[in-house]
Every structure is written in structure tokens, then in C-alpha cells.
Short mmCIF file of C-alpha atoms in Angstrom, two decimals:
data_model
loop_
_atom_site.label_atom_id
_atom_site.label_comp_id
_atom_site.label_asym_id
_atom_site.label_seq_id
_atom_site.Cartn_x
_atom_site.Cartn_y
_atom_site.Cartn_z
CA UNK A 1 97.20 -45.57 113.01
CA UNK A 2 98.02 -41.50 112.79
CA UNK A 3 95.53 -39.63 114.60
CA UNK A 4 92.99 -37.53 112.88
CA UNK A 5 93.67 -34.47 111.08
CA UNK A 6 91.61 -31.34 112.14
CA UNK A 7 91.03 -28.07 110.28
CA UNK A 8 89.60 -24.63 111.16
CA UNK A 9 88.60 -22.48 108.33
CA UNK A 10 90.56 -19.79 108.10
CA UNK A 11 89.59 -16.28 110.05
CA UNK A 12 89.58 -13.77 107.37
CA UNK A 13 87.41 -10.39 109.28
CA UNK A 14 84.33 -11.38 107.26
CA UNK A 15 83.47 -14.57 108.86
CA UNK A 16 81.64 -15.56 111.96
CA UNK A 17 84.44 -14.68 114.81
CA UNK A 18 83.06 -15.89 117.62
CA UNK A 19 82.58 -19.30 115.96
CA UNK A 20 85.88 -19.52 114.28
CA UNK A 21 87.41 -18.80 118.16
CA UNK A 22 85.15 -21.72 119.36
CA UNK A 23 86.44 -24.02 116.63
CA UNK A 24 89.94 -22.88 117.21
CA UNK A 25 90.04 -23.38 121.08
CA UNK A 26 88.35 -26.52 120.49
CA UNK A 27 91.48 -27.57 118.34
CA UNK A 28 94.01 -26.00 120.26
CA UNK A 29 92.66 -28.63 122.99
CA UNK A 30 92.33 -31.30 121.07
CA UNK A 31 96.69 -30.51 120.23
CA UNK A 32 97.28 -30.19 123.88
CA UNK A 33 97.79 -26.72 123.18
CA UNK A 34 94.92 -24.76 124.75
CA UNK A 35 97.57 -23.70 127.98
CA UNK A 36 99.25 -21.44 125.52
CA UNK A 37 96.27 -19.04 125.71
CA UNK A 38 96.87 -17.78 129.31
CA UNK A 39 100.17 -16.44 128.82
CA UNK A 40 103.59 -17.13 129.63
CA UNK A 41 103.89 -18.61 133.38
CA UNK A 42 107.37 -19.08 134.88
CA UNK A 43 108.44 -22.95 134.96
CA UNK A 44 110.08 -25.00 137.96
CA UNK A 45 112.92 -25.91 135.70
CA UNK A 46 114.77 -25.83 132.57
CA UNK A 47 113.07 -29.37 131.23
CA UNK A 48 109.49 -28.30 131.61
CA UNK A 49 110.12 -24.31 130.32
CA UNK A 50 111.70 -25.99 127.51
CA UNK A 51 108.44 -27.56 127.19
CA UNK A 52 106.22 -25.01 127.89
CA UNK A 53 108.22 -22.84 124.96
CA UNK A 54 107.33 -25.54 122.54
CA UNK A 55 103.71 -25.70 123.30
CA UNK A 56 103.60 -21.91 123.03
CA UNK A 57 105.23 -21.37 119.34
CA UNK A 58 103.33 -24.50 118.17
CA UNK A 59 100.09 -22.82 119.36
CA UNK A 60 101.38 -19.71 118.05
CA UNK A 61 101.50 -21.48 114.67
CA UNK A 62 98.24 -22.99 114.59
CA UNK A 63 96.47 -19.64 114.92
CA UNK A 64 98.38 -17.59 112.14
CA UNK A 65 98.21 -20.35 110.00
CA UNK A 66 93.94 -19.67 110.50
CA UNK A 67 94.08 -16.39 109.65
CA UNK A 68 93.11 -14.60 106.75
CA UNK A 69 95.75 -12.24 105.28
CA UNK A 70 94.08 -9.21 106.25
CA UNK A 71 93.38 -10.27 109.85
CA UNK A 72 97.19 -11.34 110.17
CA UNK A 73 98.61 -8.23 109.44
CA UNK A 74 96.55 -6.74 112.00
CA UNK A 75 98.06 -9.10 115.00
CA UNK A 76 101.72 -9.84 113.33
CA UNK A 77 103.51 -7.80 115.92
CA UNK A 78 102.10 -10.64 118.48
CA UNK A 79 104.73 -13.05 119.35
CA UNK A 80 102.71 -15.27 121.56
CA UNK A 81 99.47 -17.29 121.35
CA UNK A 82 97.94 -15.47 124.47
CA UNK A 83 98.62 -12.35 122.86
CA UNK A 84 97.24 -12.77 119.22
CA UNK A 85 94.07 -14.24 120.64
CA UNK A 86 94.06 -10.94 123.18
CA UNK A 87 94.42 -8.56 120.16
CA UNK A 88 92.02 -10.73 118.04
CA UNK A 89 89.25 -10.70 121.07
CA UNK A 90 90.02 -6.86 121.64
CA UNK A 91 89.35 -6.06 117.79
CA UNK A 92 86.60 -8.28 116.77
CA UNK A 93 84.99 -8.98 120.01
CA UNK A 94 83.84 -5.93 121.55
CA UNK A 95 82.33 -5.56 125.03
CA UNK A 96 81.90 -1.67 124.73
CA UNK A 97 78.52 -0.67 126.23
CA UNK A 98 77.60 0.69 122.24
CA UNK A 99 78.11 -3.09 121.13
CA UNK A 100 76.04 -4.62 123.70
CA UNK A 101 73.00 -2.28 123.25
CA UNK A 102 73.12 -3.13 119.86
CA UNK A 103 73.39 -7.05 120.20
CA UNK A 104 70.59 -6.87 122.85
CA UNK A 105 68.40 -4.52 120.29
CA UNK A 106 68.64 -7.09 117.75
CA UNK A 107 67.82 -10.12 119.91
CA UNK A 108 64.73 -8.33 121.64
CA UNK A 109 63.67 -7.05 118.29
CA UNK A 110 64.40 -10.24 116.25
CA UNK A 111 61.02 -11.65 114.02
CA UNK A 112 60.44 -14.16 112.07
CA UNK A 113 58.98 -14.03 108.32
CA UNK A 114 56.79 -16.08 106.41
CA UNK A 115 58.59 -16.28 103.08
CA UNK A 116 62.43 -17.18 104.73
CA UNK A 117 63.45 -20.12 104.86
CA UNK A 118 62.83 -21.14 108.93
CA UNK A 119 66.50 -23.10 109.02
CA UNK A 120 68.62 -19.88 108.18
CA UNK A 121 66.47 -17.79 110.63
CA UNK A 122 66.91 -20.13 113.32
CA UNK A 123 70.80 -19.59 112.55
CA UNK A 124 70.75 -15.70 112.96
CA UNK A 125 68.64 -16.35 115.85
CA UNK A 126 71.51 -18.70 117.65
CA UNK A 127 74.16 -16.52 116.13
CA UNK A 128 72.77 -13.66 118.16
CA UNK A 129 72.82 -15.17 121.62
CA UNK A 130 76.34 -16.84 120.99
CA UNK A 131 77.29 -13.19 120.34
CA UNK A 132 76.11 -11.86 123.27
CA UNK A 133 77.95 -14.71 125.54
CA UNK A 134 81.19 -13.90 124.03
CA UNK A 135 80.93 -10.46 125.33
CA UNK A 136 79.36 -11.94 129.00
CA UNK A 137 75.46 -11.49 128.55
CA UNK A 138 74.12 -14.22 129.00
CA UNK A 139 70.31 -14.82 127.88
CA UNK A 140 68.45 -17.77 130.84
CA UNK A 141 67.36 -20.27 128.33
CA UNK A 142 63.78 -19.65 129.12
CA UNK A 143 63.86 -16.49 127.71
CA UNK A 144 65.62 -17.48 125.21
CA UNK A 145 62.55 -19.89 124.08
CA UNK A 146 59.75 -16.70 124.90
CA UNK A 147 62.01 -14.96 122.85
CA UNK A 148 61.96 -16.68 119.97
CA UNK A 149 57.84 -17.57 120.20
CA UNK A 150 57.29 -14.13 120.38
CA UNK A 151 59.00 -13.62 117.13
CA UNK A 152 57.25 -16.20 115.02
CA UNK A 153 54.40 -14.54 112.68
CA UNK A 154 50.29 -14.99 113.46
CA UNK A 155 50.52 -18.28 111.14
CA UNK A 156 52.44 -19.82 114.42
CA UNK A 157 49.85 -18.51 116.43
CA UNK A 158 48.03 -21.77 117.17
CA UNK A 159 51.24 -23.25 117.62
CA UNK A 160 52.54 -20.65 120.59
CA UNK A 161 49.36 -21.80 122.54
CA UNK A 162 50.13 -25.50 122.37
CA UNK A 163 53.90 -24.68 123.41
CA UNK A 164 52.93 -22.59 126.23
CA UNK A 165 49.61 -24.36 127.33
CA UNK A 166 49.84 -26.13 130.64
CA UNK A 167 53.30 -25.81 131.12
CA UNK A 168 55.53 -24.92 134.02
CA UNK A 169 58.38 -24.31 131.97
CA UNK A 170 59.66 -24.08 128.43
CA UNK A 171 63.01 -24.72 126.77
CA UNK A 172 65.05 -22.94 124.00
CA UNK A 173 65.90 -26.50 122.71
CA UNK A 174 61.89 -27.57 122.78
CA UNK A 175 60.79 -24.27 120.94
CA UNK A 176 63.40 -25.18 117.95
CA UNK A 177 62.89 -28.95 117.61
CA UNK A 178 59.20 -28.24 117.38
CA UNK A 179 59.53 -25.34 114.79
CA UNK A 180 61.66 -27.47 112.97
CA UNK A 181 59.25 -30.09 113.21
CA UNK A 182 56.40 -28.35 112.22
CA UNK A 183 58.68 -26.97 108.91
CA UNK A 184 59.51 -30.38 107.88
CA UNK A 185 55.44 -31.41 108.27
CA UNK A 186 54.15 -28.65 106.40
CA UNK A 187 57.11 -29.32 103.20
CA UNK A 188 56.44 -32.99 102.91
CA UNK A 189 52.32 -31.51 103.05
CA UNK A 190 52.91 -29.27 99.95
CA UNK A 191 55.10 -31.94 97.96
CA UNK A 192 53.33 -32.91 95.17
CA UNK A 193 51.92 -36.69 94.96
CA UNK A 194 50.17 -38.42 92.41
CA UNK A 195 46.82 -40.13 94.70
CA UNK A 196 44.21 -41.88 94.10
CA UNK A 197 42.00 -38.78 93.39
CA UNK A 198 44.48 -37.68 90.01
CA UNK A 199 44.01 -41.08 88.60
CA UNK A 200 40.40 -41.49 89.05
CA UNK A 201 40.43 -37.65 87.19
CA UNK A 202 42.27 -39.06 84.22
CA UNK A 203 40.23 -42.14 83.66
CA UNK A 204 37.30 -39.77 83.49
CA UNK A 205 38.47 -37.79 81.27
CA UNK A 206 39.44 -40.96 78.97
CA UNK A 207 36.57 -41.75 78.90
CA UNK A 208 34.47 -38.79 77.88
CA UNK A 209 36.50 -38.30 75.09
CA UNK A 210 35.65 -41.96 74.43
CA UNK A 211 32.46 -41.51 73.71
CA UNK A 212 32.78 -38.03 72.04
CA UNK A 213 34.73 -40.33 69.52
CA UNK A 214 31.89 -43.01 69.01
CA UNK A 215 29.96 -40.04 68.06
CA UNK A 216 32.54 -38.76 65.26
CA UNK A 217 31.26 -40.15 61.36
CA UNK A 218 33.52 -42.52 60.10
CA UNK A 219 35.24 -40.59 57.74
CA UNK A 220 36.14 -38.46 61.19
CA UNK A 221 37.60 -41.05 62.94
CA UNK A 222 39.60 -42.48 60.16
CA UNK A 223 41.23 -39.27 60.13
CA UNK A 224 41.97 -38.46 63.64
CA UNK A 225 43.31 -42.27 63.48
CA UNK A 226 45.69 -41.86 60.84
CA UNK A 227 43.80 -44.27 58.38
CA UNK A 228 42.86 -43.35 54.69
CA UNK A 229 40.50 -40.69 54.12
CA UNK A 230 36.80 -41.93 53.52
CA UNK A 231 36.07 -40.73 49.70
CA UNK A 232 31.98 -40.13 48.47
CA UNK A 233 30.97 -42.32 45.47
CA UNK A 234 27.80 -42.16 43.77
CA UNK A 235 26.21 -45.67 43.24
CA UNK A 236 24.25 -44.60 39.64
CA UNK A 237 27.29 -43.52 38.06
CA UNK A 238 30.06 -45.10 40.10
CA UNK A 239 32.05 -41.92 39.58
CA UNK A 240 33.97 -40.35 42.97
CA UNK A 241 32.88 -36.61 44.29
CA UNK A 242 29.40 -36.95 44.27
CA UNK A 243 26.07 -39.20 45.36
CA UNK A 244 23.23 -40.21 43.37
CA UNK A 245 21.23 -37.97 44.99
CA UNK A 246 22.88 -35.30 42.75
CA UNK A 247 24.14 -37.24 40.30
CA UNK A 248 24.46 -35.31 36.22
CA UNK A 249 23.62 -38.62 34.53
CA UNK A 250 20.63 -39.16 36.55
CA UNK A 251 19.41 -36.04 36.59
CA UNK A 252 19.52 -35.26 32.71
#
């Protein structure tokens, strides 16, 4: 049997970069490749430089062939793997002392709202700390959970206490199972059902028109039924359209 194929969507500048380098190492490992990214090291002999040399252009490959146009023509002067993945960390992965500020603002002044959907704020939320990691700042996973209770809005406010109440401790991975949790809880609350209750309704109501029916005259019914229409005869004359109460014969 071949061995699996792997993919990495392509970098294109746009894109998340700090996950597209995780997925990349990760693949450049899983090739046997990932010793390409410290650089060229001089080898004992000719065999295992020859070696080495292949390892390096076919790790050289696999990153420009997950690049976006755009991004490649930014690194094509780069003849090694080491290098493009230098240039690449040195353009899109910033550790200037601007940069951090402004990752740390955003974490510290992340919140939570109401009327998103909790999933793709939980995303941002992670995409900000894996940020900050890739330029060295690294968030203790406690404050990572505190963090992100402190941003939920007063609805969660029950729901901070019982996370916090009685504990020693609190992790980043409890917080978001339990939000998660109590999302998934509250849609399958608000998903409409058809109970007991909405049946009982309906008979009611059949049968209050039911007997608003065995009130209608005759002639009423046989029209809301479809039937033939009930037609007045008078029984002196025997003549249609009137009754004998008013009948011309009789009354001349």
C-alpha cells in the first residue's frame, strides 16, 4: 500500500500564517524533511551531503509549491528551505515591540457578544494566543481561561460563578468545553418541537368549532359542506321563493 497523501493549503498573504507554518512543519516531518529548516550543516562525507542536498531541494519544493503567487515572488530569491521559511517568518511574523502591544491589546481587550455565533468567537479567541506564541509570549493557561470568562457578556454571569466557585484552579480547555456545552444546551432548548401541550391546543380548537357548527341552520352547513343549497318552498302553493306565511294565493 502507498502511503498517504498530505496537503497544505496554499499560503497566499491573506490566510492564517501562523497556522499554515504549523501545518507545513507538521508535513515537512511527516516527509522526513523538517532538518532542512535549520540550514545547511557541513556533512562527514560525500554519501550523506549527497543526502542531505536531496532532503534540502525536496523541502525546498514542498514549500514553494504552498505558496500563493504573491507570497512567492516575495521569497523567490531564496534558494534554500531554511531561508524561505526565515524570510517568510521575518515578513509575516513580526516580533517588533509595535506588533506585540497590539496582539496583547486585543487579547486583554477581547469580549464576547450575544448575537455571534459562540464557535467563531472561540476561534478568534485561540487565533489570538497562537499569535502571540509565534512571536514568544506565551499566555499560562490559567489566564488564558480568566481571560476568556471575563469576556463573556452578563447572560454568562451565573455561569462564571459555577466555573470559578470552589475551585483551586481553572483550565483554558474546561472554560471552552463548558461554553460549548452550554451553546449546544441552549440550541437544542430553542428548537422547535411539537409536545404534548400543541396537540392538546389543536384538539381544542376542533372542537369548538365543532359545536359552533351544530349551531349553523341547515341550509348553513350544507353550504360550508359543499352539498346543494337548501331552497324555501311554500306548502299552500308548492311554488319555490316563498312560505305560506306570505304566500299571494293565500293571502288574496
Amino acid at each position: 500500500m502507498g502511503s498517504a497523501k498530505y496537503e497544505v493549503e496554499k499560503f497566499t498573504g491573506q490566510n492564517d500564517f501562523g497556522l499554515w507554518r504549523l501545518k507545513m512543519r507538521a508535513l515537512l516531518v511527516h516527509q522526513g524533511l523538517v532538518d532542512a529548516l535549520a540550514g545547511e550543516a557541513k556533512a562527514e562525507n560525500a554519501t550523506v551531503d549527497e543526502e542531505r542536498k536531496k532532503m534540502q531541494e525536496k523541502a525546498h519544493s514542498a514549500i514553494i509549491l504552498s505558496l500563493g503567487d504573491k507570497v512567492l515572488r516575495q521569497v523567490s530569491k531564496e534558494k534554500t528551505a531554511a531561508g524561505i521559511w526565515s524570510k517568510l517568518e521575518s515578513l509575516y511574523m513580526t516580533k517588533s515591540l509595535v506588533n506585540r502591544l497590539y496582539l496583547k491589546q486585543s487579547l486583554y481587550s477581547f469580549k464576547m457578544n450575544e448575537d455571534k455565533p459562540v464557535g467563531e468567537q472561540l476561534d478568534h479567541f485561540n487565533k489570538l494566543i497562537l499569535d502571540l506564541e509565534n512571536i514568544d509570549v506565551t499566555i499560562d493557561d490559567e489566564d488564558q481561561a480568566l481571560l476568556l470568562l471575563c469576556s463573556l457578556p452578563r447572560a454568562y454571569s451565573h455561569f462564571k460563578e459555577t466555573m470559578l466557585f470552589g475551585r483551586d484552579s481553572v483550565s483554558i480547555d474546561e472554560v471552552q468545553a463548558a461554553i460549548n456545552s452550554k451553546e449546544l444546551n441552549e440550541r437544542k432548548e430553542k428548537k422547535p418541537t411539537v409536545n404534548g401541550e400543541g396537540l392538546t391546543a389543536k384538539g381544542k380548537t376542533s372542537k369548538k368549532y365543532s359545536k359552533l357548527d351544530k349551531k349553523k341552520p341547515k341550509s348553513e352547513k350544507q353550504k360550508d359542506g359543499g352539498e346543494s343549497t337548501f331552497t324555501i318552498r311554500c306548502y299552500h302553493c308548492k311554488k319555490e321563493g316563498h312560505t305560506r306565511k306570505v304566500c299571494p294565493e293565500r293571502l288574496h
